[in-house]
Short mmCIF file of N, CA and C in Angstrom, two decimals:
data_model
loop_
_atom_site.label_atom_id
_atom_site.label_comp_id
_atom_site.label_asym_id
_atom_site.label_seq_id
_atom_site.Cartn_x
_atom_site.Cartn_y
_atom_site.Cartn_z
N UNK A 3 100.37 80.58 162.34
CA UNK A 3 100.38 80.77 160.89
C UNK A 3 100.48 79.42 160.21
N UNK A 4 99.72 79.28 159.08
CA UNK A 4 99.73 78.04 158.34
C UNK A 4 100.85 78.20 157.29
N UNK A 5 101.71 77.22 157.22
CA UNK A 5 102.81 77.23 156.25
C UNK A 5 102.63 76.06 155.27
N UNK A 6 102.51 76.32 154.02
CA UNK A 6 102.36 75.30 152.97
C UNK A 6 103.69 75.21 152.20
N UNK A 7 104.29 74.03 152.29
CA UNK A 7 105.58 73.81 151.57
C UNK A 7 105.32 72.96 150.35
N UNK A 8 105.64 73.51 149.20
CA UNK A 8 105.44 72.80 147.88
C UNK A 8 106.76 72.60 147.20
N UNK A 9 107.15 71.36 146.98
CA UNK A 9 108.36 71.03 146.27
C UNK A 9 107.98 70.62 144.86
N UNK A 10 108.60 71.29 143.93
CA UNK A 10 108.27 71.08 142.50
C UNK A 10 109.23 70.06 141.92
N UNK A 11 108.67 68.91 141.53
CA UNK A 11 109.37 67.76 140.85
C UNK A 11 110.42 67.06 141.75
N UNK A 12 110.26 67.14 143.07
CA UNK A 12 111.11 66.33 143.96
C UNK A 12 110.44 66.25 145.34
N UNK A 13 110.83 65.25 146.14
CA UNK A 13 110.28 65.16 147.47
C UNK A 13 111.21 65.84 148.50
N UNK A 14 110.58 66.58 149.37
CA UNK A 14 111.35 67.33 150.37
C UNK A 14 111.40 66.54 151.68
N UNK A 15 112.54 66.57 152.35
CA UNK A 15 112.72 65.79 153.55
C UNK A 15 112.16 66.58 154.79
N UNK A 16 111.82 65.83 155.82
CA UNK A 16 111.21 66.39 157.00
C UNK A 16 112.03 67.49 157.67
N UNK A 17 113.36 67.31 157.69
CA UNK A 17 114.25 68.30 158.30
C UNK A 17 114.13 69.65 157.66
N UNK A 18 114.06 69.70 156.33
CA UNK A 18 113.98 70.94 155.57
C UNK A 18 112.58 71.58 155.82
N UNK A 19 111.53 70.77 155.90
CA UNK A 19 110.19 71.28 156.16
C UNK A 19 110.18 71.93 157.54
N UNK A 20 110.76 71.24 158.53
CA UNK A 20 110.84 71.81 159.89
C UNK A 20 111.56 73.13 159.96
N UNK A 21 112.72 73.18 159.16
CA UNK A 21 113.51 74.38 159.11
C UNK A 21 112.69 75.54 158.52
N UNK A 22 111.96 75.29 157.46
CA UNK A 22 111.15 76.27 156.85
C UNK A 22 110.05 76.74 157.79
N UNK A 23 109.41 75.79 158.45
CA UNK A 23 108.35 76.09 159.39
C UNK A 23 108.83 77.03 160.54
N UNK A 24 110.01 76.71 161.08
CA UNK A 24 110.56 77.50 162.15
C UNK A 24 110.88 78.94 161.65
N UNK A 25 111.49 78.97 160.48
CA UNK A 25 111.91 80.32 159.95
C UNK A 25 110.71 81.19 159.65
N UNK A 26 109.63 80.56 159.08
CA UNK A 26 108.45 81.37 158.74
C UNK A 26 107.70 81.84 160.03
N UNK A 27 107.75 81.01 161.07
CA UNK A 27 107.08 81.38 162.30
C UNK A 27 107.78 82.54 162.99
N UNK A 28 109.07 82.72 162.76
CA UNK A 28 109.83 83.82 163.27
C UNK A 28 109.38 85.11 162.69
N UNK A 29 108.77 85.09 161.51
CA UNK A 29 108.31 86.33 160.86
C UNK A 29 107.14 86.95 161.69
N UNK A 30 106.43 86.14 162.45
CA UNK A 30 105.30 86.66 163.22
C UNK A 30 105.72 87.66 164.31
N UNK A 31 107.06 87.63 164.66
CA UNK A 31 107.53 88.67 165.56
C UNK A 31 107.50 90.06 164.95
N UNK A 32 107.61 90.11 163.66
CA UNK A 32 107.66 91.40 162.99
C UNK A 32 106.26 91.91 162.56
N UNK A 33 105.37 90.91 162.32
CA UNK A 33 104.01 91.38 161.95
C UNK A 33 103.06 90.27 162.34
N UNK A 34 102.21 90.47 163.32
CA UNK A 34 101.41 89.41 163.88
C UNK A 34 100.12 89.08 163.14
N UNK A 35 99.84 89.75 162.07
CA UNK A 35 98.58 89.48 161.37
C UNK A 35 98.78 88.57 160.13
N UNK A 36 99.86 87.83 160.07
CA UNK A 36 100.11 86.94 158.91
C UNK A 36 99.10 85.84 158.95
N UNK A 37 98.36 85.64 157.80
CA UNK A 37 97.38 84.59 157.74
C UNK A 37 98.06 83.23 157.41
N UNK A 38 98.80 83.22 156.33
CA UNK A 38 99.46 81.99 155.91
C UNK A 38 100.63 82.34 154.97
N UNK A 39 101.44 81.26 154.69
CA UNK A 39 102.52 81.47 153.72
C UNK A 39 102.60 80.21 152.90
N UNK A 40 102.98 80.45 151.60
CA UNK A 40 103.21 79.40 150.66
C UNK A 40 104.65 79.40 150.26
N UNK A 41 105.36 78.29 150.42
CA UNK A 41 106.76 78.18 150.09
C UNK A 41 106.92 77.20 148.93
N UNK A 42 107.48 77.64 147.86
CA UNK A 42 107.67 76.82 146.67
C UNK A 42 109.20 76.58 146.51
N UNK A 43 109.58 75.29 146.50
CA UNK A 43 110.98 74.89 146.33
C UNK A 43 111.16 74.32 144.92
N UNK A 44 112.18 74.83 144.20
CA UNK A 44 112.42 74.38 142.85
C UNK A 44 113.89 74.17 142.64
N UNK A 45 114.26 73.16 141.83
CA UNK A 45 115.64 72.98 141.46
C UNK A 45 115.74 73.22 139.96
N UNK A 46 116.54 74.18 139.60
CA UNK A 46 116.74 74.58 138.18
C UNK A 46 117.79 73.62 137.58
N UNK A 47 117.51 73.14 136.42
CA UNK A 47 118.47 72.24 135.75
C UNK A 47 119.49 73.09 134.95
N UNK A 48 120.49 73.55 135.68
CA UNK A 48 121.62 74.29 134.99
C UNK A 48 122.93 73.81 135.53
N UNK A 49 123.98 74.24 134.85
CA UNK A 49 125.33 73.81 135.29
C UNK A 49 125.82 74.69 136.48
N UNK A 50 125.05 75.76 136.77
CA UNK A 50 125.45 76.64 137.88
C UNK A 50 125.23 75.95 139.20
N UNK A 51 126.06 76.32 140.24
CA UNK A 51 125.87 75.78 141.54
C UNK A 51 124.63 76.37 142.21
N UNK A 52 124.33 77.61 141.94
CA UNK A 52 123.21 78.28 142.56
C UNK A 52 121.92 77.91 141.81
N UNK A 53 121.47 76.68 141.93
CA UNK A 53 120.27 76.21 141.20
C UNK A 53 119.10 75.95 142.05
N UNK A 54 119.13 76.28 143.41
CA UNK A 54 118.00 76.07 144.27
C UNK A 54 117.20 77.35 144.32
N UNK A 55 115.93 77.26 143.98
CA UNK A 55 115.07 78.48 143.97
C UNK A 55 113.98 78.32 145.01
N UNK A 56 113.85 79.40 145.83
CA UNK A 56 112.80 79.41 146.82
C UNK A 56 111.90 80.62 146.55
N UNK A 57 110.60 80.38 146.45
CA UNK A 57 109.64 81.48 146.36
C UNK A 57 108.75 81.40 147.56
N UNK A 58 108.61 82.51 148.24
CA UNK A 58 107.75 82.58 149.41
C UNK A 58 106.68 83.66 149.20
N UNK A 59 105.45 83.23 149.41
CA UNK A 59 104.31 84.14 149.26
C UNK A 59 103.63 84.22 150.65
N UNK A 60 103.52 85.40 151.18
CA UNK A 60 102.92 85.60 152.49
C UNK A 60 101.61 86.34 152.32
N UNK A 61 100.58 85.84 152.98
CA UNK A 61 99.24 86.47 152.96
C UNK A 61 99.00 87.21 154.25
N UNK A 62 98.74 88.50 154.09
CA UNK A 62 98.33 89.33 155.23
C UNK A 62 97.06 90.01 154.84
N UNK A 63 96.19 90.35 155.81
CA UNK A 63 94.94 91.03 155.46
C UNK A 63 95.15 92.24 154.51
N UNK A 64 94.53 92.15 153.31
CA UNK A 64 94.56 93.26 152.42
C UNK A 64 95.82 93.24 151.48
N UNK A 65 96.69 92.30 151.60
CA UNK A 65 97.91 92.31 150.77
C UNK A 65 98.60 90.94 150.77
N UNK A 66 99.43 90.78 149.71
CA UNK A 66 100.27 89.58 149.60
C UNK A 66 101.68 90.00 149.35
N UNK A 67 102.62 89.34 149.90
CA UNK A 67 104.07 89.69 149.63
C UNK A 67 104.71 88.43 148.97
N UNK A 68 105.46 88.63 147.94
CA UNK A 68 106.16 87.52 147.24
C UNK A 68 107.67 87.86 147.17
N UNK A 69 108.44 86.89 147.58
CA UNK A 69 109.91 87.05 147.48
C UNK A 69 110.47 85.77 146.87
N UNK A 70 111.43 85.99 145.93
CA UNK A 70 112.03 84.88 145.24
C UNK A 70 113.57 85.00 145.37
N UNK A 71 114.19 83.91 145.82
CA UNK A 71 115.67 83.86 146.01
C UNK A 71 116.24 82.62 145.36
N UNK A 72 117.43 82.75 144.86
CA UNK A 72 118.17 81.63 144.25
C UNK A 72 119.53 81.52 144.87
N UNK A 73 119.84 80.28 145.46
CA UNK A 73 121.09 80.11 146.17
C UNK A 73 121.62 78.67 145.92
N UNK A 74 122.73 78.37 146.60
CA UNK A 74 123.34 77.04 146.48
C UNK A 74 122.55 76.02 147.28
N UNK A 75 121.95 76.40 148.40
CA UNK A 75 121.18 75.51 149.20
C UNK A 75 119.79 76.09 149.55
N UNK A 76 118.85 75.26 149.81
CA UNK A 76 117.46 75.71 150.13
C UNK A 76 117.50 76.51 151.43
N UNK A 77 118.34 76.02 152.40
CA UNK A 77 118.40 76.67 153.71
C UNK A 77 118.91 78.15 153.53
N UNK A 78 119.93 78.31 152.70
CA UNK A 78 120.46 79.66 152.46
C UNK A 78 119.41 80.53 151.80
N UNK A 79 118.67 79.96 150.81
CA UNK A 79 117.69 80.75 150.11
C UNK A 79 116.49 81.12 151.03
N UNK A 80 116.10 80.16 151.92
CA UNK A 80 115.04 80.47 152.88
C UNK A 80 115.50 81.58 153.83
N UNK A 81 116.74 81.55 154.27
CA UNK A 81 117.32 82.61 155.17
C UNK A 81 117.19 83.99 154.46
N UNK A 82 117.63 84.05 153.24
CA UNK A 82 117.64 85.30 152.50
C UNK A 82 116.22 85.81 152.22
N UNK A 83 115.30 84.86 151.88
CA UNK A 83 113.94 85.24 151.62
C UNK A 83 113.30 85.73 152.87
N UNK A 84 113.50 85.07 154.01
CA UNK A 84 112.86 85.54 155.22
C UNK A 84 113.40 86.91 155.71
N UNK A 85 114.67 87.15 155.43
CA UNK A 85 115.22 88.47 155.78
C UNK A 85 114.56 89.55 154.98
N UNK A 86 114.34 89.27 153.69
CA UNK A 86 113.68 90.23 152.82
C UNK A 86 112.20 90.48 153.30
N UNK A 87 111.58 89.39 153.67
CA UNK A 87 110.20 89.45 154.14
C UNK A 87 110.10 90.24 155.44
N UNK A 88 111.12 90.04 156.32
CA UNK A 88 111.18 90.74 157.61
C UNK A 88 111.11 92.28 157.31
N UNK A 89 111.97 92.73 156.34
CA UNK A 89 111.96 94.14 155.98
C UNK A 89 110.63 94.63 155.44
N UNK A 90 110.03 93.77 154.51
CA UNK A 90 108.75 94.12 153.99
C UNK A 90 107.65 94.24 155.05
N UNK A 91 107.67 93.28 156.02
CA UNK A 91 106.62 93.27 157.04
C UNK A 91 106.80 94.45 158.02
N UNK A 92 107.98 94.84 158.30
CA UNK A 92 108.25 95.94 159.19
C UNK A 92 107.75 97.23 158.48
N UNK A 93 108.02 97.40 157.21
CA UNK A 93 107.49 98.49 156.47
C UNK A 93 106.01 98.53 156.45
N UNK A 94 105.37 97.36 156.25
CA UNK A 94 103.94 97.26 156.22
C UNK A 94 103.40 97.62 157.57
N UNK A 95 103.94 97.19 158.65
CA UNK A 95 103.48 97.49 159.98
C UNK A 95 103.51 98.98 160.27
N UNK A 96 104.64 99.66 159.84
CA UNK A 96 104.76 101.11 160.02
C UNK A 96 103.76 101.85 159.19
N UNK A 97 103.49 101.38 158.00
CA UNK A 97 102.51 101.99 157.15
C UNK A 97 101.10 101.92 157.69
N UNK A 98 100.79 100.75 158.23
CA UNK A 98 99.46 100.54 158.85
C UNK A 98 99.33 101.44 160.07
N UNK A 99 100.43 101.51 160.84
CA UNK A 99 100.43 102.35 162.09
C UNK A 99 100.22 103.84 161.81
N UNK A 100 100.83 104.29 160.71
CA UNK A 100 100.68 105.73 160.41
C UNK A 100 99.32 106.08 159.83
N UNK A 101 98.62 105.11 159.23
CA UNK A 101 97.28 105.31 158.67
C UNK A 101 96.18 105.33 159.72
N UNK A 102 96.51 104.95 160.92
CA UNK A 102 95.44 104.93 161.98
C UNK A 102 95.17 106.28 162.59
#
């Protein structure tokens, strides 16, 4: 699966990119027809501690899934987003299986 990491208004370090890559590749266990994923990292300028925003868009044949999470760290947000995507992909897989 191709993973595109886009950081908005800042540069992302290699360690975070590797973490995102690993986490996104784990999603293929749940649904093997994932074409690609786009990950957008944003930092919101607020006084709140939870100012890291992660948006993940996953492309599968015939559909796209979008999940947005806001947390204290990018790693935490990626974890939460990928857990949500796991549930979505499992539902998608079951839906495809019942339509056959």
